[in-house]
């Protein structure tokens, strides 16, 4: 009887220790700065939605917070409509090229990891995931 009681108390103590260790590790991971992606786009309706969904999915899988700024360079297709729809679901800000000042933006985001991607160029799309 006494041995069973000691066994139960030991299991509870081990469970509490494991939960505290996992919580401490989770808090350290949460302290990392969010990565910031700046996507330049012009008439990229074919790439935009799948790329944004992939970025947000992989960041969720890795437990990393990301922020995305979409800089539109005068799209004439449905790029902006797709971006507005995605902004309702995720942390996505949309800026027009005429109101975008890169130097001012960089001064405000010096402490973050920033990745610049031009969606019209396929070469850079694969390598952006390494920053997650």
PDB file of N, CA and C in Angstrom, residues 37-131:
ATOM      1  N   UNK A  37       9.171  39.684 -43.048  1.00  0.00           N
ATOM      2  CA  UNK A  37       9.310  39.484 -44.484  1.00  0.00           C
ATOM      3  C   UNK A  37       8.725  40.683 -45.210  1.00  0.00           C
ATOM      4  N   UNK A  38       9.477  41.225 -46.159  1.00  0.00           N
ATOM      5  CA  UNK A  38       8.993  42.316 -47.008  1.00  0.00           C
ATOM      6  C   UNK A  38       8.890  41.737 -48.412  1.00  0.00           C
ATOM      7  N   UNK A  39       7.663  41.652 -48.907  1.00  0.00           N
ATOM      8  CA  UNK A  39       7.408  41.074 -50.222  1.00  0.00           C
ATOM      9  C   UNK A  39       7.102  42.183 -51.215  1.00  0.00           C
ATOM     10  N   UNK A  40       7.925  42.291 -52.237  1.00  0.00           N
ATOM     11  CA  UNK A  40       7.664  43.227 -53.329  1.00  0.00           C
ATOM     12  C   UNK A  40       6.870  42.479 -54.386  1.00  0.00           C
ATOM     13  N   UNK A  41       5.794  43.073 -54.832  1.00  0.00           N
ATOM     14  CA  UNK A  41       4.953  42.374 -55.784  1.00  0.00           C
ATOM     15  C   UNK A  41       4.395  43.329 -56.836  1.00  0.00           C
ATOM     16  N   UNK A  42       4.258  42.807 -58.019  1.00  0.00           N
ATOM     17  CA  UNK A  42       3.590  43.511 -59.109  1.00  0.00           C
ATOM     18  C   UNK A  42       3.000  42.447 -60.016  1.00  0.00           C
ATOM     19  N   UNK A  43       1.683  42.428 -60.079  1.00  0.00           N
ATOM     20  CA  UNK A  43       0.969  41.434 -60.892  1.00  0.00           C
ATOM     21  C   UNK A  43       1.427  40.011 -60.553  1.00  0.00           C
ATOM     22  N   UNK A  44       1.371  39.673 -59.278  1.00  0.00           N
ATOM     23  CA  UNK A  44       1.833  38.350 -58.835  1.00  0.00           C
ATOM     24  C   UNK A  44       0.699  37.552 -58.214  1.00  0.00           C
ATOM     25  N   UNK A  45      -0.467  37.624 -58.822  1.00  0.00           N
ATOM     26  CA  UNK A  45      -1.609  36.921 -58.249  1.00  0.00           C
ATOM     27  C   UNK A  45      -1.407  35.410 -58.235  1.00  0.00           C
ATOM     28  N   UNK A  46      -0.639  34.888 -59.141  1.00  0.00           N
ATOM     29  CA  UNK A  46      -0.414  33.435 -59.204  1.00  0.00           C
ATOM     30  C   UNK A  46       0.509  32.948 -58.089  1.00  0.00           C
ATOM     31  N   UNK A  47       1.427  33.772 -57.621  1.00  0.00           N
ATOM     32  CA  UNK A  47       2.372  33.358 -56.596  1.00  0.00           C
ATOM     33  C   UNK A  47       1.961  33.787 -55.188  1.00  0.00           C
ATOM     34  N   UNK A  48       1.222  34.868 -55.065  1.00  0.00           N
ATOM     35  CA  UNK A  48       1.027  35.520 -53.767  1.00  0.00           C
ATOM     36  C   UNK A  48       0.343  34.635 -52.735  1.00  0.00           C
ATOM     37  N   UNK A  49      -0.796  34.076 -53.054  1.00  0.00           N
ATOM     38  CA  UNK A  49      -1.548  33.345 -52.034  1.00  0.00           C
ATOM     39  C   UNK A  49      -0.812  32.099 -51.561  1.00  0.00           C
ATOM     40  N   UNK A  50      -0.304  31.298 -52.485  1.00  0.00           N
ATOM     41  CA  UNK A  50       0.383  30.084 -52.032  1.00  0.00           C
ATOM     42  C   UNK A  50       1.639  30.422 -51.262  1.00  0.00           C
ATOM     43  N   UNK A  51       2.323  31.507 -51.641  1.00  0.00           N
ATOM     44  CA  UNK A  51       3.545  31.870 -50.936  1.00  0.00           C
ATOM     45  C   UNK A  51       3.241  32.350 -49.520  1.00  0.00           C
ATOM     46  N   UNK A  52       2.232  33.202 -49.373  1.00  0.00           N
ATOM     47  CA  UNK A  52       1.853  33.675 -48.041  1.00  0.00           C
ATOM     48  C   UNK A  52       1.367  32.525 -47.161  1.00  0.00           C
ATOM     49  N   UNK A  53       0.521  31.669 -47.706  1.00  0.00           N
ATOM     50  CA  UNK A  53       0.040  30.526 -46.914  1.00  0.00           C
ATOM     51  C   UNK A  53       1.195  29.619 -46.500  1.00  0.00           C
ATOM     52  N   UNK A  54       2.149  29.419 -47.386  1.00  0.00           N
ATOM     53  CA  UNK A  54       3.314  28.593 -47.048  1.00  0.00           C
ATOM     54  C   UNK A  54       4.147  29.242 -45.950  1.00  0.00           C
ATOM     55  N   UNK A  55       4.392  30.532 -46.058  1.00  0.00           N
ATOM     56  CA  UNK A  55       5.161  31.231 -45.027  1.00  0.00           C
ATOM     57  C   UNK A  55       4.492  31.116 -43.660  1.00  0.00           C
ATOM     58  N   UNK A  56       3.196  31.392 -43.607  1.00  0.00           N
ATOM     59  CA  UNK A  56       2.500  31.344 -42.330  1.00  0.00           C
ATOM     60  C   UNK A  56       2.394  29.911 -41.797  1.00  0.00           C
ATOM     61  N   UNK A  57       2.222  28.949 -42.683  1.00  0.00           N
ATOM     62  CA  UNK A  57       2.141  27.557 -42.238  1.00  0.00           C
ATOM     63  C   UNK A  57       3.473  27.084 -41.656  1.00  0.00           C
ATOM     64  N   UNK A  58       4.568  27.333 -42.369  1.00  0.00           N
ATOM     65  CA  UNK A  58       5.867  26.874 -41.880  1.00  0.00           C
ATOM     66  C   UNK A  58       6.300  27.628 -40.627  1.00  0.00           C
ATOM     67  N   UNK A  59       5.941  28.890 -40.514  1.00  0.00           N
ATOM     68  CA  UNK A  59       6.270  29.619 -39.285  1.00  0.00           C
ATOM     69  C   UNK A  59       5.470  29.056 -38.118  1.00  0.00           C
ATOM     70  N   UNK A  60       4.225  28.675 -38.361  1.00  0.00           N
ATOM     71  CA  UNK A  60       3.412  28.059 -37.312  1.00  0.00           C
ATOM     72  C   UNK A  60       3.988  26.707 -36.911  1.00  0.00           C
ATOM     73  N   UNK A  61       4.430  25.928 -37.899  1.00  0.00           N
ATOM     74  CA  UNK A  61       5.009  24.610 -37.608  1.00  0.00           C
ATOM     75  C   UNK A  61       6.283  24.737 -36.779  1.00  0.00           C
ATOM     76  N   UNK A  62       7.092  25.744 -37.035  1.00  0.00           N
ATOM     77  CA  UNK A  62       8.334  25.935 -36.297  1.00  0.00           C
ATOM     78  C   UNK A  62       8.137  26.733 -35.018  1.00  0.00           C
ATOM     79  N   UNK A  63       6.937  27.243 -34.781  1.00  0.00           N
ATOM     80  CA  UNK A  63       6.670  28.017 -33.583  1.00  0.00           C
ATOM     81  C   UNK A  63       7.319  29.389 -33.586  1.00  0.00           C
ATOM     82  N   UNK A  64       7.499  29.950 -34.744  1.00  0.00           N
ATOM     83  CA  UNK A  64       8.155  31.253 -34.873  1.00  0.00           C
ATOM     84  C   UNK A  64       7.157  32.286 -35.367  1.00  0.00           C
ATOM     85  N   UNK A  65       7.151  33.422 -34.730  1.00  0.00           N
ATOM     86  CA  UNK A  65       6.267  34.506 -35.160  1.00  0.00           C
ATOM     87  C   UNK A  65       6.892  35.240 -36.333  1.00  0.00           C
ATOM     88  N   UNK A  66       6.066  35.559 -37.314  1.00  0.00           N
ATOM     89  CA  UNK A  66       6.544  36.353 -38.443  1.00  0.00           C
ATOM     90  C   UNK A  66       5.572  37.499 -38.685  1.00  0.00           C
ATOM     91  N   UNK A  67       6.105  38.532 -39.273  1.00  0.00           N
ATOM     92  CA  UNK A  67       5.306  39.655 -39.748  1.00  0.00           C
ATOM     93  C   UNK A  67       5.609  39.809 -41.232  1.00  0.00           C
ATOM     94  N   UNK A  68       4.603  40.173 -41.991  1.00  0.00           N
ATOM     95  CA  UNK A  68       4.787  40.311 -43.439  1.00  0.00           C
ATOM     96  C   UNK A  68       4.286  41.687 -43.868  1.00  0.00           C
ATOM     97  N   UNK A  69       5.111  42.378 -44.626  1.00  0.00           N
ATOM     98  CA  UNK A  69       4.723  43.640 -45.248  1.00  0.00           C
ATOM     99  C   UNK A  69       4.751  43.424 -46.753  1.00  0.00           C
ATOM    100  N   UNK A  70       3.650  43.723 -47.398  1.00  0.00           N
ATOM    101  CA  UNK A  70       3.530  43.565 -48.839  1.00  0.00           C
ATOM    102  C   UNK A  70       3.627  44.941 -49.475  1.00  0.00           C
ATOM    103  N   UNK A  71       4.623  45.145 -50.317  1.00  0.00           N
ATOM    104  CA  UNK A  71       4.802  46.409 -51.021  1.00  0.00           C
ATOM    105  C   UNK A  71       4.349  46.193 -52.463  1.00  0.00           C
ATOM    106  N   UNK A  72       3.233  46.818 -52.820  1.00  0.00           N
ATOM    107  CA  UNK A  72       2.691  46.660 -54.162  1.00  0.00           C
ATOM    108  C   UNK A  72       3.265  47.726 -55.080  1.00  0.00           C
ATOM    109  N   UNK A  73       3.783  47.294 -56.206  1.00  0.00           N
ATOM    110  CA  UNK A  73       4.412  48.199 -57.171  1.00  0.00           C
ATOM    111  C   UNK A  73       3.484  48.500 -58.341  1.00  0.00           C
ATOM    112  N   UNK A  74       2.188  48.622 -58.079  1.00  0.00           N
ATOM    113  CA  UNK A  74       1.234  48.988 -59.127  1.00  0.00           C
ATOM    114  C   UNK A  74       0.635  47.797 -59.836  1.00  0.00           C
ATOM    115  N   UNK A  75       0.123  46.850 -59.099  1.00  0.00           N
ATOM    116  CA  UNK A  75      -0.480  45.662 -59.710  1.00  0.00           C
ATOM    117  C   UNK A  75      -1.782  46.010 -60.417  1.00  0.00           C
ATOM    118  N   UNK A  76      -1.978  45.392 -61.576  1.00  0.00           N
ATOM    119  CA  UNK A  76      -3.201  45.604 -62.344  1.00  0.00           C
ATOM    120  C   UNK A  76      -4.093  44.372 -62.310  1.00  0.00           C
ATOM    121  N   UNK A  77      -3.655  43.294 -61.672  1.00  0.00           N
ATOM    122  CA  UNK A  77      -4.461  42.083 -61.587  1.00  0.00           C
ATOM    123  C   UNK A  77      -5.105  41.987 -60.205  1.00  0.00           C
ATOM    124  N   UNK A  78      -5.409  40.802 -59.734  1.00  0.00           N
ATOM    125  CA  UNK A  78      -6.108  40.620 -58.458  1.00  0.00           C
ATOM    126  C   UNK A  78      -5.157  40.474 -57.267  1.00  0.00           C
ATOM    127  N   UNK A  79      -3.935  40.917 -57.399  1.00  0.00           N
ATOM    128  CA  UNK A  79      -2.950  40.789 -56.321  1.00  0.00           C
ATOM    129  C   UNK A  79      -3.415  41.486 -55.051  1.00  0.00           C
ATOM    130  N   UNK A  80      -3.894  42.713 -55.157  1.00  0.00           N
ATOM    131  CA  UNK A  80      -4.319  43.453 -53.964  1.00  0.00           C
ATOM    132  C   UNK A  80      -5.553  42.836 -53.314  1.00  0.00           C
ATOM    133  N   UNK A  81      -6.492  42.316 -54.095  1.00  0.00           N
ATOM    134  CA  UNK A  81      -7.672  41.673 -53.517  1.00  0.00           C
ATOM    135  C   UNK A  81      -7.276  40.429 -52.724  1.00  0.00           C
ATOM    136  N   UNK A  82      -6.335  39.665 -53.257  1.00  0.00           N
ATOM    137  CA  UNK A  82      -5.841  38.485 -52.551  1.00  0.00           C
ATOM    138  C   UNK A  82      -5.139  38.902 -51.264  1.00  0.00           C
ATOM    139  N   UNK A  83      -4.336  39.961 -51.337  1.00  0.00           N
ATOM    140  CA  UNK A  83      -3.605  40.431 -50.159  1.00  0.00           C
ATOM    141  C   UNK A  83      -4.564  40.933 -49.077  1.00  0.00           C
ATOM    142  N   UNK A  84      -5.600  41.648 -49.461  1.00  0.00           N
ATOM    143  CA  UNK A  84      -6.575  42.143 -48.481  1.00  0.00           C
ATOM    144  C   UNK A  84      -7.284  40.966 -47.810  1.00  0.00           C
ATOM    145  N   UNK A  85      -7.635  39.974 -48.576  1.00  0.00           N
ATOM    146  CA  UNK A  85      -8.281  38.783 -48.004  1.00  0.00           C
ATOM    147  C   UNK A  85      -7.351  38.060 -47.041  1.00  0.00           C
ATOM    148  N   UNK A  86      -6.076  37.947 -47.392  1.00  0.00           N
ATOM    149  CA  UNK A  86      -5.108  37.275 -46.522  1.00  0.00           C
ATOM    150  C   UNK A  86      -4.813  38.105 -45.272  1.00  0.00           C
ATOM    151  N   UNK A  87      -4.895  39.428 -45.383  1.00  0.00           N
ATOM    152  CA  UNK A  87      -4.631  40.302 -44.234  1.00  0.00           C
ATOM    153  C   UNK A  87      -5.693  40.133 -43.154  1.00  0.00           C
ATOM    154  N   UNK A  88      -6.886  39.693 -43.517  1.00  0.00           N
ATOM    155  CA  UNK A  88      -7.928  39.444 -42.517  1.00  0.00           C
ATOM    156  C   UNK A  88      -7.577  38.243 -41.643  1.00  0.00           C
ATOM    157  N   UNK A  89      -6.818  37.294 -42.194  1.00  0.00           N
ATOM    158  CA  UNK A  89      -6.493  36.062 -41.475  1.00  0.00           C
ATOM    159  C   UNK A  89      -5.150  36.122 -40.752  1.00  0.00           C
ATOM    160  N   UNK A  90      -4.197  36.868 -41.276  1.00  0.00           N
ATOM    161  CA  UNK A  90      -2.826  36.815 -40.775  1.00  0.00           C
ATOM    162  C   UNK A  90      -2.268  38.223 -40.525  1.00  0.00           C
ATOM    163  N   UNK A  91      -1.074  38.259 -39.953  1.00  0.00           N
ATOM    164  CA  UNK A  91      -0.378  39.522 -39.687  1.00  0.00           C
ATOM    165  C   UNK A  91       0.286  40.000 -40.977  1.00  0.00           C
ATOM    166  N   UNK A  92      -0.462  40.735 -41.753  1.00  0.00           N
ATOM    167  CA  UNK A  92      -0.006  41.188 -43.070  1.00  0.00           C
ATOM    168  C   UNK A  92      -0.383  42.656 -43.231  1.00  0.00           C
ATOM    169  N   UNK A  93       0.610  43.481 -43.507  1.00  0.00           N
ATOM    170  CA  UNK A  93       0.321  44.888 -43.794  1.00  0.00           C
ATOM    171  C   UNK A  93       0.624  45.145 -45.264  1.00  0.00           C
ATOM    172  N   UNK A  94      -0.208  45.970 -45.873  1.00  0.00           N
ATOM    173  CA  UNK A  94      -0.118  46.245 -47.310  1.00  0.00           C
ATOM    174  C   UNK A  94       0.219  47.719 -47.502  1.00  0.00           C
ATOM    175  N   UNK A  95       1.258  47.970 -48.315  1.00  0.00           N
ATOM    176  CA  UNK A  95       1.719  49.334 -48.576  1.00  0.00           C
ATOM    177  C   UNK A  95       1.856  49.508 -50.082  1.00  0.00           C
ATOM    178  N   UNK A  96       1.465  50.669 -50.572  1.00  0.00           N
ATOM    179  CA  UNK A  96       1.664  50.983 -51.981  1.00  0.00           C
ATOM    180  C   UNK A  96       3.087  51.511 -52.178  1.00  0.00           C
ATOM    181  N   UNK A  97       3.654  51.262 -53.325  1.00  0.00           N
ATOM    182  CA  UNK A  97       5.031  51.665 -53.626  1.00  0.00           C
ATOM    183  C   UNK A  97       5.223  53.175 -53.470  1.00  0.00           C
ATOM    184  N   UNK A  98       4.223  53.948 -53.804  1.00  0.00           N
ATOM    185  CA  UNK A  98       4.373  55.402 -53.738  1.00  0.00           C
ATOM    186  C   UNK A  98       4.451  55.921 -52.302  1.00  0.00           C
ATOM    187  N   UNK A  99       3.956  55.158 -51.329  1.00  0.00           N
ATOM    188  CA  UNK A  99       4.023  55.571 -49.928  1.00  0.00           C
ATOM    189  C   UNK A  99       5.126  54.847 -49.163  1.00  0.00           C
ATOM    190  N   UNK A 100       5.925  54.065 -49.829  1.00  0.00           N
ATOM    191  CA  UNK A 100       6.953  53.227 -49.211  1.00  0.00           C
ATOM    192  C   UNK A 100       8.287  53.948 -49.221  1.00  0.00           C
ATOM    193  N   UNK A 101       8.881  54.139 -48.054  1.00  0.00           N
ATOM    194  CA  UNK A 101      10.210  54.718 -47.937  1.00  0.00           C
ATOM    195  C   UNK A 101      11.088  53.682 -47.231  1.00  0.00           C
ATOM    196  N   UNK A 102      11.945  53.045 -47.960  1.00  0.00           N
ATOM    197  CA  UNK A 102      12.750  51.946 -47.432  1.00  0.00           C
ATOM    198  C   UNK A 102      13.668  52.391 -46.304  1.00  0.00           C
ATOM    199  N   UNK A 103      14.304  53.534 -46.441  1.00  0.00           N
ATOM    200  CA  UNK A 103      15.237  53.997 -45.409  1.00  0.00           C
ATOM    201  C   UNK A 103      14.536  54.232 -44.078  1.00  0.00           C
ATOM    202  N   UNK A 104      13.391  54.867 -44.107  1.00  0.00           N
ATOM    203  CA  UNK A 104      12.632  55.109 -42.880  1.00  0.00           C
ATOM    204  C   UNK A 104      12.160  53.791 -42.275  1.00  0.00           C
ATOM    205  N   UNK A 105      11.726  52.868 -43.117  1.00  0.00           N
ATOM    206  CA  UNK A 105      11.240  51.583 -42.631  1.00  0.00           C
ATOM    207  C   UNK A 105      12.363  50.798 -41.954  1.00  0.00           C
ATOM    208  N   UNK A 106      13.555  50.792 -42.561  1.00  0.00           N
ATOM    209  CA  UNK A 106      14.691  50.064 -41.995  1.00  0.00           C
ATOM    210  C   UNK A 106      15.085  50.642 -40.639  1.00  0.00           C
ATOM    211  N   UNK A 107      15.042  51.957 -40.492  1.00  0.00           N
ATOM    212  CA  UNK A 107      15.368  52.571 -39.199  1.00  0.00           C
ATOM    213  C   UNK A 107      14.439  52.088 -38.096  1.00  0.00           C
ATOM    214  N   UNK A 108      13.199  51.827 -38.422  1.00  0.00           N
ATOM    215  CA  UNK A 108      12.243  51.365 -37.427  1.00  0.00           C
ATOM    216  C   UNK A 108      12.287  49.881 -37.151  1.00  0.00           C
ATOM    217  N   UNK A 109      13.014  49.111 -37.965  1.00  0.00           N
ATOM    218  CA  UNK A 109      13.040  47.653 -37.820  1.00  0.00           C
ATOM    219  C   UNK A 109      14.464  47.104 -37.731  1.00  0.00           C
ATOM    220  N   UNK A 110      15.379  47.846 -37.161  1.00  0.00           N
ATOM    221  CA  UNK A 110      16.771  47.409 -37.095  1.00  0.00           C
ATOM    222  C   UNK A 110      16.976  46.201 -36.195  1.00  0.00           C
ATOM    223  N   UNK A 111      16.132  46.024 -35.191  1.00  0.00           N
ATOM    224  CA  UNK A 111      16.326  44.934 -34.248  1.00  0.00           C
ATOM    225  C   UNK A 111      15.745  43.609 -34.746  1.00  0.00           C
ATOM    226  N   UNK A 112      15.058  43.598 -35.870  1.00  0.00           N
ATOM    227  CA  UNK A 112      14.431  42.395 -36.391  1.00  0.00           C
ATOM    228  C   UNK A 112      15.262  41.758 -37.499  1.00  0.00           C
ATOM    229  N   UNK A 113      15.053  40.441 -37.665  1.00  0.00           N
ATOM    230  CA  UNK A 113      15.583  39.765 -38.848  1.00  0.00           C
ATOM    231  C   UNK A 113      14.649  40.098 -40.001  1.00  0.00           C
ATOM    232  N   UNK A 114      15.182  40.706 -41.051  1.00  0.00           N
ATOM    233  CA  UNK A 114      14.354  41.141 -42.172  1.00  0.00           C
ATOM    234  C   UNK A 114      14.795  40.401 -43.426  1.00  0.00           C
ATOM    235  N   UNK A 115      13.805  39.886 -44.173  1.00  0.00           N
ATOM    236  CA  UNK A 115      14.062  39.193 -45.432  1.00  0.00           C
ATOM    237  C   UNK A 115      13.276  39.920 -46.521  1.00  0.00           C
ATOM    238  N   UNK A 116      13.968  40.365 -47.565  1.00  0.00           N
ATOM    239  CA  UNK A 116      13.336  41.035 -48.691  1.00  0.00           C
ATOM    240  C   UNK A 116      13.174  40.038 -49.823  1.00  0.00           C
ATOM    241  N   UNK A 117      11.970  39.951 -50.370  1.00  0.00           N
ATOM    242  CA  UNK A 117      11.680  38.983 -51.431  1.00  0.00           C
ATOM    243  C   UNK A 117      10.900  39.692 -52.528  1.00  0.00           C
ATOM    244  N   UNK A 118      11.330  39.470 -53.755  1.00  0.00           N
ATOM    245  CA  UNK A 118      10.586  39.977 -54.911  1.00  0.00           C
ATOM    246  C   UNK A 118       9.845  38.786 -55.502  1.00  0.00           C
ATOM    247  N   UNK A 119       8.520  38.803 -55.403  1.00  0.00           N
ATOM    248  CA  UNK A 119       7.721  37.651 -55.830  1.00  0.00           C
ATOM    249  C   UNK A 119       7.774  37.395 -57.326  1.00  0.00           C
ATOM    250  N   UNK A 120       8.184  38.366 -58.098  1.00  0.00           N
ATOM    251  CA  UNK A 120       8.265  38.172 -59.551  1.00  0.00           C
ATOM    252  C   UNK A 120       9.479  37.343 -59.940  1.00  0.00           C
ATOM    253  N   UNK A 121      10.439  37.192 -59.037  1.00  0.00           N
ATOM    254  CA  UNK A 121      11.647  36.423 -59.332  1.00  0.00           C
ATOM    255  C   UNK A 121      11.603  35.116 -58.550  1.00  0.00           C
ATOM    256  N   UNK A 122      11.486  34.026 -59.250  1.00  0.00           N
ATOM    257  CA  UNK A 122      11.305  32.719 -58.636  1.00  0.00           C
ATOM    258  C   UNK A 122      12.549  32.262 -57.877  1.00  0.00           C
ATOM    259  N   UNK A 123      13.751  32.692 -58.272  1.00  0.00           N
ATOM    260  CA  UNK A 123      14.988  32.227 -57.638  1.00  0.00           C
ATOM    261  C   UNK A 123      15.005  32.460 -56.134  1.00  0.00           C
ATOM    262  N   UNK A 124      14.573  33.609 -55.679  1.00  0.00           N
ATOM    263  CA  UNK A 124      14.641  33.941 -54.268  1.00  0.00           C
ATOM    264  C   UNK A 124      13.557  33.311 -53.412  1.00  0.00           C
ATOM    265  N   UNK A 125      12.551  32.724 -54.035  1.00  0.00           N
ATOM    266  CA  UNK A 125      11.424  32.205 -53.271  1.00  0.00           C
ATOM    267  C   UNK A 125      11.788  30.985 -52.445  1.00  0.00           C
ATOM    268  N   UNK A 126      12.610  30.090 -52.982  1.00  0.00           N
ATOM    269  CA  UNK A 126      12.950  28.876 -52.250  1.00  0.00           C
ATOM    270  C   UNK A 126      13.821  29.165 -51.051  1.00  0.00           C
ATOM    271  N   UNK A 127      14.730  30.124 -51.165  1.00  0.00           N
ATOM    272  CA  UNK A 127      15.691  30.378 -50.102  1.00  0.00           C
ATOM    273  C   UNK A 127      15.102  31.148 -48.925  1.00  0.00           C
ATOM    274  N   UNK A 128      13.928  31.721 -49.081  1.00  0.00           N
ATOM    275  CA  UNK A 128      13.348  32.522 -47.990  1.00  0.00           C
ATOM    276  C   UNK A 128      12.955  31.658 -46.805  1.00  0.00           C
ATOM    277  N   UNK A 129      12.654  30.389 -47.013  1.00  0.00           N
ATOM    278  CA  UNK A 129      12.226  29.534 -45.920  1.00  0.00           C
ATOM    279  C   UNK A 129      13.342  29.223 -44.942  1.00  0.00           C
ATOM    280  N   UNK A 130      14.589  29.392 -45.347  1.00  0.00           N
ATOM    281  CA  UNK A 130      15.692  29.087 -44.431  1.00  0.00           C
ATOM    282  C   UNK A 130      15.742  30.059 -43.267  1.00  0.00           C
ATOM    283  N   UNK A 131      15.104  31.215 -43.388  1.00  0.00           N
ATOM    284  CA  UNK A 131      15.106  32.209 -42.316  1.00  0.00           C
ATOM    285  C   UNK A 131      14.062  31.935 -41.258  1.00  0.00           C
TER     286      UNK A 131
END
